[in-house]
Short mmCIF file of N, CA and C in Angstrom, two decimals:
data_model
loop_
_atom_site.label_atom_id
_atom_site.label_comp_id
_atom_site.label_asym_id
_atom_site.label_seq_id
_atom_site.Cartn_x
_atom_site.Cartn_y
_atom_site.Cartn_z
N MET A 68 45.58 -35.61 80.94
CA MET A 68 44.24 -35.29 80.79
C MET A 68 44.49 -34.62 78.66
N ARG A 69 43.38 -35.42 78.43
CA ARG A 69 43.27 -35.31 77.03
C ARG A 69 41.98 -33.81 76.80
N CYS A 70 42.79 -33.51 75.26
CA CYS A 70 41.89 -32.55 74.65
C CYS A 70 41.09 -32.00 73.65
N SER A 71 39.98 -32.15 73.17
CA SER A 71 39.67 -32.54 71.97
C SER A 71 39.45 -31.10 71.69
N LEU A 72 39.62 -31.05 70.71
CA LEU A 72 38.47 -30.02 70.04
C LEU A 72 37.36 -29.52 68.59
N SER A 73 37.55 -30.50 69.30
CA SER A 73 36.08 -31.74 67.90
C SER A 73 35.51 -32.51 68.64
N SER A 74 34.87 -32.10 68.24
CA SER A 74 33.96 -34.34 68.10
C SER A 74 34.02 -34.78 67.73
N PRO A 75 33.98 -36.10 67.39
CA PRO A 75 34.59 -36.98 66.45
C PRO A 75 33.00 -37.32 65.22
N ASP A 76 32.03 -37.01 65.45
CA ASP A 76 30.75 -36.69 64.26
C ASP A 76 31.39 -35.82 63.66
N GLU A 77 32.07 -34.62 63.74
CA GLU A 77 31.70 -33.60 62.92
C GLU A 77 32.11 -33.36 61.40
N GLY A 78 32.39 -33.04 60.54
CA GLY A 78 32.74 -33.00 59.38
C GLY A 78 32.75 -30.73 58.51
N SER A 79 33.64 -31.75 57.27
CA SER A 79 34.88 -30.26 56.97
C SER A 79 34.10 -30.32 55.35
N THR A 80 33.33 -29.90 54.70
CA THR A 80 33.80 -29.47 53.55
C THR A 80 35.42 -29.53 52.18
N VAL A 81 35.29 -29.90 51.29
CA VAL A 81 37.41 -29.68 51.34
C VAL A 81 37.53 -29.34 49.50
N VAL A 82 38.12 -28.42 48.59
CA VAL A 82 37.72 -28.54 47.47
C VAL A 82 39.94 -28.64 47.27
N SER A 83 40.07 -29.01 46.05
CA SER A 83 41.70 -29.23 45.61
C SER A 83 42.38 -29.30 44.26
N VAL A 84 43.11 -28.40 43.45
CA VAL A 84 42.92 -28.59 42.64
C VAL A 84 44.99 -28.74 42.50
N PHE A 85 45.14 -29.41 41.30
CA PHE A 85 45.86 -30.34 41.41
C PHE A 85 47.01 -29.46 39.43
N LEU A 86 47.69 -28.62 39.50
CA LEU A 86 47.61 -28.03 37.81
C LEU A 86 49.06 -28.75 37.29
N HIS A 87 48.92 -29.57 36.39
CA HIS A 87 49.05 -30.75 35.71
C HIS A 87 49.94 -29.84 33.93
N LYS A 88 51.15 -29.30 34.72
CA LYS A 88 52.03 -28.63 33.79
C LYS A 88 52.33 -28.60 32.19
N THR A 89 52.75 -30.04 31.64
CA THR A 89 52.70 -31.04 31.00
C THR A 89 51.49 -30.91 30.30
N ARG A 90 50.71 -30.86 30.84
CA ARG A 90 49.52 -31.45 30.40
C ARG A 90 48.64 -30.21 29.75
N ARG A 91 49.23 -28.79 30.33
CA ARG A 91 48.21 -27.45 30.74
C ARG A 91 46.41 -27.99 30.94
N GLN A 92 47.12 -28.52 31.99
CA GLN A 92 45.25 -29.10 32.62
C GLN A 92 44.99 -28.34 34.47
N LEU A 93 43.84 -28.09 34.76
CA LEU A 93 44.22 -28.51 36.32
C LEU A 93 43.48 -30.09 36.90
N ILE A 94 43.00 -30.10 38.24
CA ILE A 94 42.66 -31.04 37.80
C ILE A 94 42.08 -30.86 38.56
N THR A 95 40.91 -30.67 39.20
CA THR A 95 39.89 -30.64 40.90
C THR A 95 38.54 -31.63 41.34
N ALA A 96 39.05 -30.81 42.56
CA ALA A 96 38.32 -32.83 43.55
C ALA A 96 37.83 -31.63 44.89
N HIS A 97 36.60 -32.28 44.98
CA HIS A 97 36.14 -31.53 45.73
C HIS A 97 35.04 -32.36 46.83
N VAL A 98 34.72 -32.22 47.88
CA VAL A 98 33.26 -32.33 47.93
C VAL A 98 32.80 -31.09 49.49
N GLY A 99 30.76 -31.12 49.46
CA GLY A 99 30.75 -30.06 50.23
C GLY A 99 30.49 -29.49 49.13
N ASP A 100 30.32 -28.06 50.12
CA ASP A 100 30.25 -27.03 49.08
C ASP A 100 31.95 -25.95 48.88
N ALA A 101 32.55 -26.35 49.36
CA ALA A 101 33.61 -25.55 48.82
C ALA A 101 34.15 -25.46 47.78
N ARG A 102 34.95 -24.67 47.03
CA ARG A 102 34.35 -23.63 45.53
C ARG A 102 35.26 -23.35 45.46
N ALA A 103 36.04 -24.13 44.15
CA ALA A 103 37.12 -23.30 43.59
C ALA A 103 36.62 -22.80 42.15
N ALA A 104 36.99 -21.06 41.28
CA ALA A 104 36.77 -20.55 40.75
C ALA A 104 38.03 -20.50 39.93
N LEU A 105 37.57 -20.06 38.44
CA LEU A 105 38.91 -19.77 37.32
C LEU A 105 38.22 -18.38 36.27
N ILE A 106 39.59 -17.37 36.70
CA ILE A 106 38.81 -15.86 36.17
C ILE A 106 39.98 -16.42 35.64
N SER A 107 39.81 -15.26 33.90
CA SER A 107 40.42 -15.45 32.92
C SER A 107 40.13 -14.21 32.54
N LEU A 108 40.84 -13.67 31.81
CA LEU A 108 41.39 -12.27 31.04
C LEU A 108 40.21 -11.88 30.34
N HIS A 109 39.11 -13.03 29.52
CA HIS A 109 38.19 -12.54 29.57
C HIS A 109 36.43 -13.05 29.32
N ASP A 110 36.88 -13.74 30.61
CA ASP A 110 36.14 -13.91 31.31
C ASP A 110 36.42 -15.07 33.09
N SER A 111 35.10 -15.87 33.96
CA SER A 111 35.37 -16.08 34.48
C SER A 111 34.23 -17.01 35.08
N PHE A 112 34.48 -18.66 35.56
CA PHE A 112 33.76 -19.60 35.73
C PHE A 112 34.03 -20.64 37.17
N ASN A 113 33.11 -21.45 37.34
CA ASN A 113 33.32 -22.16 38.45
C ASN A 113 33.62 -23.45 38.27
N LEU A 114 34.66 -23.69 39.07
CA LEU A 114 35.74 -24.90 38.62
C LEU A 114 34.41 -26.37 39.41
N THR A 115 33.87 -26.10 40.20
CA THR A 115 33.44 -26.77 41.33
C THR A 115 32.28 -26.62 41.41
N ALA A 116 30.95 -27.70 40.79
CA ALA A 116 29.59 -27.30 41.92
C ALA A 116 28.45 -28.37 43.17
N ASP A 117 28.43 -27.35 43.57
CA ASP A 117 27.66 -27.90 45.69
C ASP A 117 26.94 -29.13 45.07
N HIS A 118 27.67 -29.61 46.17
CA HIS A 118 26.94 -31.27 46.82
C HIS A 118 26.04 -30.25 47.96
N LYS A 119 25.10 -29.69 47.05
CA LYS A 119 23.73 -29.88 48.31
C LYS A 119 22.40 -30.66 47.76
N PRO A 120 21.36 -30.84 48.90
CA PRO A 120 20.69 -31.82 48.97
C PRO A 120 19.26 -30.82 47.27
N SER A 121 19.69 -29.88 47.42
CA SER A 121 18.48 -28.84 45.91
C SER A 121 19.23 -30.02 44.93
N ASN A 122 20.06 -30.13 44.80
CA ASN A 122 20.27 -31.13 43.48
C ASN A 122 19.76 -31.74 43.09
N PRO A 123 19.37 -32.61 41.94
CA PRO A 123 17.98 -33.85 41.71
C PRO A 123 19.33 -34.79 41.79
N SER A 124 20.53 -34.64 41.91
CA SER A 124 21.81 -36.16 40.87
C SER A 124 21.73 -36.41 42.78
N GLU A 125 22.09 -35.48 43.75
CA GLU A 125 22.17 -35.37 44.65
C GLU A 125 21.67 -35.98 45.41
N LYS A 126 19.84 -35.84 45.30
CA LYS A 126 19.39 -36.27 45.73
C LYS A 126 18.28 -37.37 46.47
N GLU A 127 18.45 -37.10 44.79
CA GLU A 127 18.46 -38.83 43.99
C GLU A 127 19.22 -40.23 44.68
N ARG A 128 20.54 -39.93 44.07
CA ARG A 128 22.34 -40.61 45.52
C ARG A 128 21.10 -40.87 46.93
N VAL A 129 20.78 -39.30 48.20
CA VAL A 129 19.77 -39.66 49.12
C VAL A 129 19.26 -40.48 49.17
N GLU A 130 18.30 -40.56 48.36
CA GLU A 130 17.53 -41.61 49.31
C GLU A 130 16.74 -42.62 47.85
N LEU A 131 18.01 -43.10 47.50
CA LEU A 131 17.54 -44.22 46.22
C LEU A 131 19.25 -44.90 48.15
N LEU A 132 19.07 -44.42 48.79
CA LEU A 132 20.07 -44.85 49.99
C LEU A 132 19.04 -45.60 51.42
N GLY A 133 18.00 -44.50 50.91
CA GLY A 133 17.31 -44.85 51.91
C GLY A 133 17.36 -43.39 53.32
N GLY A 134 17.98 -42.30 52.49
CA GLY A 134 17.94 -41.72 53.59
C GLY A 134 17.12 -40.60 53.20
N ARG A 135 17.31 -39.81 53.30
CA ARG A 135 15.73 -38.60 52.64
C ARG A 135 16.49 -37.33 53.26
N ILE A 136 15.71 -35.96 52.72
CA ILE A 136 15.42 -34.22 52.03
C ILE A 136 14.93 -33.73 53.02
N ILE A 137 14.98 -32.84 54.11
CA ILE A 137 14.30 -32.37 54.65
C ILE A 137 14.18 -30.98 54.17
N ASN A 138 12.99 -30.41 55.12
CA ASN A 138 13.39 -28.94 54.87
C ASN A 138 13.07 -28.72 56.09
N TYR A 139 14.43 -27.28 56.66
CA TYR A 139 14.11 -27.12 57.63
C TYR A 139 14.65 -26.05 57.64
N GLY A 140 14.05 -25.19 56.63
CA GLY A 140 14.72 -23.50 56.39
C GLY A 140 15.79 -23.41 55.56
N VAL A 141 15.77 -24.84 55.04
CA VAL A 141 17.05 -25.21 53.71
C VAL A 141 16.27 -26.41 53.76
N LEU A 142 17.19 -27.02 52.48
CA LEU A 142 16.71 -29.09 52.40
C LEU A 142 18.18 -28.96 53.07
N ARG A 143 18.04 -30.30 53.87
CA ARG A 143 19.11 -30.99 55.27
C ARG A 143 18.67 -32.56 54.65
N VAL A 144 20.21 -33.14 54.27
CA VAL A 144 19.90 -34.75 54.96
C VAL A 144 19.98 -35.27 56.48
N GLN A 145 18.13 -36.56 55.85
CA GLN A 145 18.42 -36.77 57.79
C GLN A 145 18.21 -35.18 58.28
N GLY A 146 17.78 -33.93 57.50
CA GLY A 146 16.87 -32.93 58.89
C GLY A 146 17.57 -32.35 59.29
N VAL A 147 19.13 -32.77 58.63
CA VAL A 147 20.35 -32.31 59.47
C VAL A 147 20.86 -31.51 59.19
N LEU A 148 21.93 -31.95 57.78
CA LEU A 148 23.13 -30.71 57.20
C LEU A 148 22.93 -31.02 55.91
N ALA A 149 22.84 -29.50 55.76
CA ALA A 149 22.94 -28.80 53.97
C ALA A 149 23.60 -29.62 52.95
N VAL A 150 24.35 -30.30 53.12
CA VAL A 150 25.43 -30.71 52.50
C VAL A 150 26.10 -32.07 52.31
N THR A 151 25.54 -32.66 50.61
CA THR A 151 25.56 -34.06 50.22
C THR A 151 26.24 -35.05 50.43
N ARG A 152 27.71 -34.27 50.26
CA ARG A 152 28.43 -35.14 50.65
C ARG A 152 29.86 -34.49 51.37
N ALA A 153 30.60 -35.03 52.78
CA ALA A 153 31.96 -34.39 53.29
C ALA A 153 32.74 -35.25 54.34
N LEU A 154 33.66 -34.62 54.51
CA LEU A 154 34.42 -35.37 55.41
C LEU A 154 33.79 -35.41 56.71
N GLY A 155 34.66 -36.70 57.28
CA GLY A 155 33.69 -37.05 58.66
C GLY A 155 32.31 -36.99 59.35
N ASP A 156 31.60 -36.71 59.46
CA ASP A 156 30.16 -36.42 60.01
C ASP A 156 29.55 -38.18 60.05
N PHE A 157 30.00 -38.76 60.63
CA PHE A 157 29.70 -40.15 60.71
C PHE A 157 28.90 -40.74 60.92
N SER A 158 28.28 -39.67 61.46
CA SER A 158 27.22 -39.57 61.67
C SER A 158 25.46 -40.29 60.45
N LEU A 159 25.84 -39.70 59.43
CA LEU A 159 25.38 -40.16 58.56
C LEU A 159 24.86 -41.16 57.27
N ARG A 160 26.39 -41.41 57.47
CA ARG A 160 26.33 -42.62 56.54
C ARG A 160 25.56 -43.79 55.76
N PRO A 161 25.41 -43.58 55.84
CA PRO A 161 26.59 -43.43 53.79
C PRO A 161 25.60 -43.13 53.03
N PHE A 162 24.39 -41.44 53.52
CA PHE A 162 23.67 -40.77 52.94
C PHE A 162 24.16 -40.05 53.13
N VAL A 163 25.97 -39.33 53.30
CA VAL A 163 26.97 -37.63 52.89
C VAL A 163 27.55 -38.55 52.74
N SER A 164 28.05 -38.45 51.53
CA SER A 164 28.94 -38.76 51.42
C SER A 164 30.81 -38.63 50.98
N ASN A 165 31.70 -39.10 51.09
CA ASN A 165 32.60 -39.04 51.49
C ASN A 165 33.19 -38.38 50.20
N VAL A 166 32.25 -38.69 48.55
CA VAL A 166 33.56 -39.69 47.73
C VAL A 166 33.36 -38.29 47.07
N PRO A 167 34.62 -37.55 46.53
CA PRO A 167 34.49 -36.27 45.81
C PRO A 167 34.38 -36.39 44.59
N THR A 168 33.97 -35.16 43.63
CA THR A 168 33.76 -35.72 42.45
C THR A 168 34.71 -35.12 42.02
N VAL A 169 35.38 -34.75 41.26
CA VAL A 169 37.25 -35.22 40.35
C VAL A 169 36.68 -34.16 38.74
N SER A 170 37.24 -33.47 38.30
CA SER A 170 37.49 -32.91 37.16
C SER A 170 38.50 -32.55 36.86
N CYS A 171 38.09 -32.34 35.42
CA CYS A 171 39.47 -31.99 34.29
C CYS A 171 39.66 -30.98 33.71
N PHE A 172 40.47 -29.76 33.48
CA PHE A 172 40.13 -29.25 32.87
C PHE A 172 40.94 -27.82 31.97
N ALA A 173 40.98 -28.18 30.56
CA ALA A 173 42.22 -27.65 29.85
C ALA A 173 42.77 -26.08 30.32
N LEU A 174 43.71 -25.70 30.36
CA LEU A 174 44.08 -23.85 30.60
C LEU A 174 44.21 -24.29 28.94
N ARG A 175 44.53 -22.18 28.51
CA ARG A 175 44.46 -21.54 27.54
C ARG A 175 45.56 -20.75 27.89
N GLY A 176 45.82 -20.27 28.19
CA GLY A 176 46.80 -19.45 28.57
C GLY A 176 46.86 -17.84 28.88
N GLU A 177 44.58 -17.92 28.69
CA GLU A 177 44.56 -17.08 29.26
C GLU A 177 43.81 -16.29 30.99
N GLU A 178 44.59 -17.71 31.28
CA GLU A 178 43.43 -17.45 33.22
C GLU A 178 44.62 -16.54 33.17
N CYS A 179 44.14 -15.83 34.56
CA CYS A 179 44.93 -15.42 35.27
C CYS A 179 44.18 -14.96 36.42
N PHE A 180 43.95 -16.25 38.02
CA PHE A 180 43.47 -16.15 39.32
C PHE A 180 42.59 -17.52 38.92
N LEU A 181 42.83 -18.26 40.11
CA LEU A 181 42.40 -19.01 40.43
C LEU A 181 42.54 -19.04 41.66
N VAL A 182 40.06 -19.46 42.43
CA VAL A 182 40.30 -18.43 44.25
C VAL A 182 40.16 -19.95 44.61
N LEU A 183 40.29 -20.83 45.65
CA LEU A 183 39.47 -21.48 46.30
C LEU A 183 39.12 -21.42 47.93
N ALA A 184 37.83 -21.67 47.77
CA ALA A 184 37.13 -20.90 49.09
C ALA A 184 35.97 -22.48 49.61
N SER A 185 36.36 -22.53 51.27
CA SER A 185 35.59 -23.20 52.18
C SER A 185 34.53 -22.63 53.38
#
């Protein structure tokens, strides 16, 4: 008997962070609405921005590929998914991309906490 805990069409969002100590940098990669935030002695700020259909550049990317953004309570790709990037969700390809946004942030030595949330 074969046991499967999930459908092959399900997906997930993801966020990851690499600390480059020598260069004093944080490098983030994410898809979807998984988030990273940095809290310092004097400030806090998001290291990532959600891949949502309401984001103009994400909406344009989906529509240029022939996809549609439909409002079913919230904006959704093809009327189904409320994020424009995810791992999995193969039936929504190419409109839902698995290509992450990668960013680098210089560390100043005032950082206290890094929060990763999914």
